[in-house]
Amino acid sequence: FDCSVGCSSGAYAIQMAHDAVALGRARCALVCVPELPSAYANFRERDSHFILGDAAAAVVIQPDRPGLEIVDVELVSRFSNNVRNNGGFLNRCDAEHRDDADKLFYQQGRRVFRDIVKLVPQVIEGQLGRHKLTPSDVRRFWLHQANARLNGAIGERLVGPKGQDKLPMVLEHTANTAAAGALLALDGHRDDLRPGDVGVLCAFGAGYTVGSLLLRVTE
């Protein structure tokens, strides 16, 4: 089934897959996160078209397997019309209205930055606090790959200017790949982690929505 929660879709889908496995409703779950932003980018809007890229990611959820253990999931939504997609390529069959603005991705970038840079650290710090952890205890933060300035500002609130190496970026290789971005960062920046290390995968975007996964490396 589909899970459409904007750029947070991957995190929300992982939570549902994890719950299904934990409850015994499934022995194994596959979460697929395909993203085709080029199909709904508005090439007349500077706030959207130049930042987007197409990509896909997938995650296998199984019980009692080595790799990354899902310790906790935090899902948050706060209504905002500052970033949205009213259907994208799924709703563009009428040639006469195919490129109307209401069929394409839209955002007010400055307002999104202002709101998200406050909301995301609050969600992550609250989640860590429930487990008696602080951002300094986290080895890696895999954030939604929106833009470098936004992630840098979030990182500074979490770990200060000297902790930016905890927040890997893949934007220079992939651009903003929506819900796939945080998973691409995870895939490319986890091989140096050791058993017991803690990481946070946090996706955020339209809605606003935030999906934060507290992860621990296992044997």
Short mmCIF file of N, CA and C in Angstrom, two decimals, residues 10 12 29 32 58 74 79 82 89 103 124 168 182 188 196 204 213:
data_model
loop_
_atom_site.label_atom_id
_atom_site.label_comp_id
_atom_site.label_asym_id
_atom_site.label_seq_id
_atom_site.Cartn_x
_atom_site.Cartn_y
_atom_site.Cartn_z
N GLY A 10 9.18 8.12 3.72
CA GLY A 10 10.03 6.98 4.04
C GLY A 10 10.03 6.65 5.52
N TYR A 12 7.75 7.49 7.78
CA TYR A 12 6.42 7.02 8.19
C TYR A 12 6.20 5.58 7.75
N ALA A 29 9.36 -7.13 5.88
CA ALA A 29 8.68 -6.04 5.16
C ALA A 29 9.69 -5.28 4.31
N CYS A 32 9.77 0.60 -0.03
CA CYS A 32 10.34 1.18 -1.26
C CYS A 32 9.99 2.66 -1.31
N ALA A 58 15.40 1.78 -0.74
CA ALA A 58 14.60 0.68 -0.20
C ALA A 58 15.22 0.19 1.10
N GLU A 74 9.39 8.73 16.23
CA GLU A 74 8.59 9.90 16.58
C GLU A 74 8.02 10.49 15.29
N PHE A 79 0.19 21.65 10.68
CA PHE A 79 -0.37 22.11 9.41
C PHE A 79 0.35 23.34 8.87
N ASN A 82 2.88 26.05 3.32
CA ASN A 82 4.08 26.66 2.75
C ASN A 82 4.84 25.73 1.82
N PHE A 89 2.55 14.42 -10.97
CA PHE A 89 2.36 13.71 -12.23
C PHE A 89 1.19 12.74 -12.18
N LYS A 103 -0.98 21.95 -10.19
CA LYS A 103 -0.62 20.55 -10.45
C LYS A 103 0.84 20.27 -10.12
N ILE A 124 13.69 16.08 17.59
CA ILE A 124 14.82 15.18 17.85
C ILE A 124 15.23 15.23 19.32
N PRO A 168 26.05 14.10 7.67
CA PRO A 168 26.55 13.93 6.31
C PRO A 168 25.56 14.48 5.28
N ALA A 182 17.10 11.18 2.97
CA ALA A 182 17.69 10.77 4.25
C ALA A 182 18.20 9.34 4.18
N GLY A 188 25.06 5.90 2.46
CA GLY A 188 26.41 6.31 2.12
C GLY A 188 27.31 6.64 3.30
N GLY A 196 26.61 -0.57 19.07
CA GLY A 196 26.32 0.30 20.20
C GLY A 196 26.17 1.75 19.83
N PHE A 204 11.72 15.27 6.94
CA PHE A 204 10.75 16.32 7.23
C PHE A 204 10.37 17.01 5.93
N LEU A 213 13.62 8.59 13.41
CA LEU A 213 13.90 7.23 13.85
C LEU A 213 15.18 7.22 14.67
#
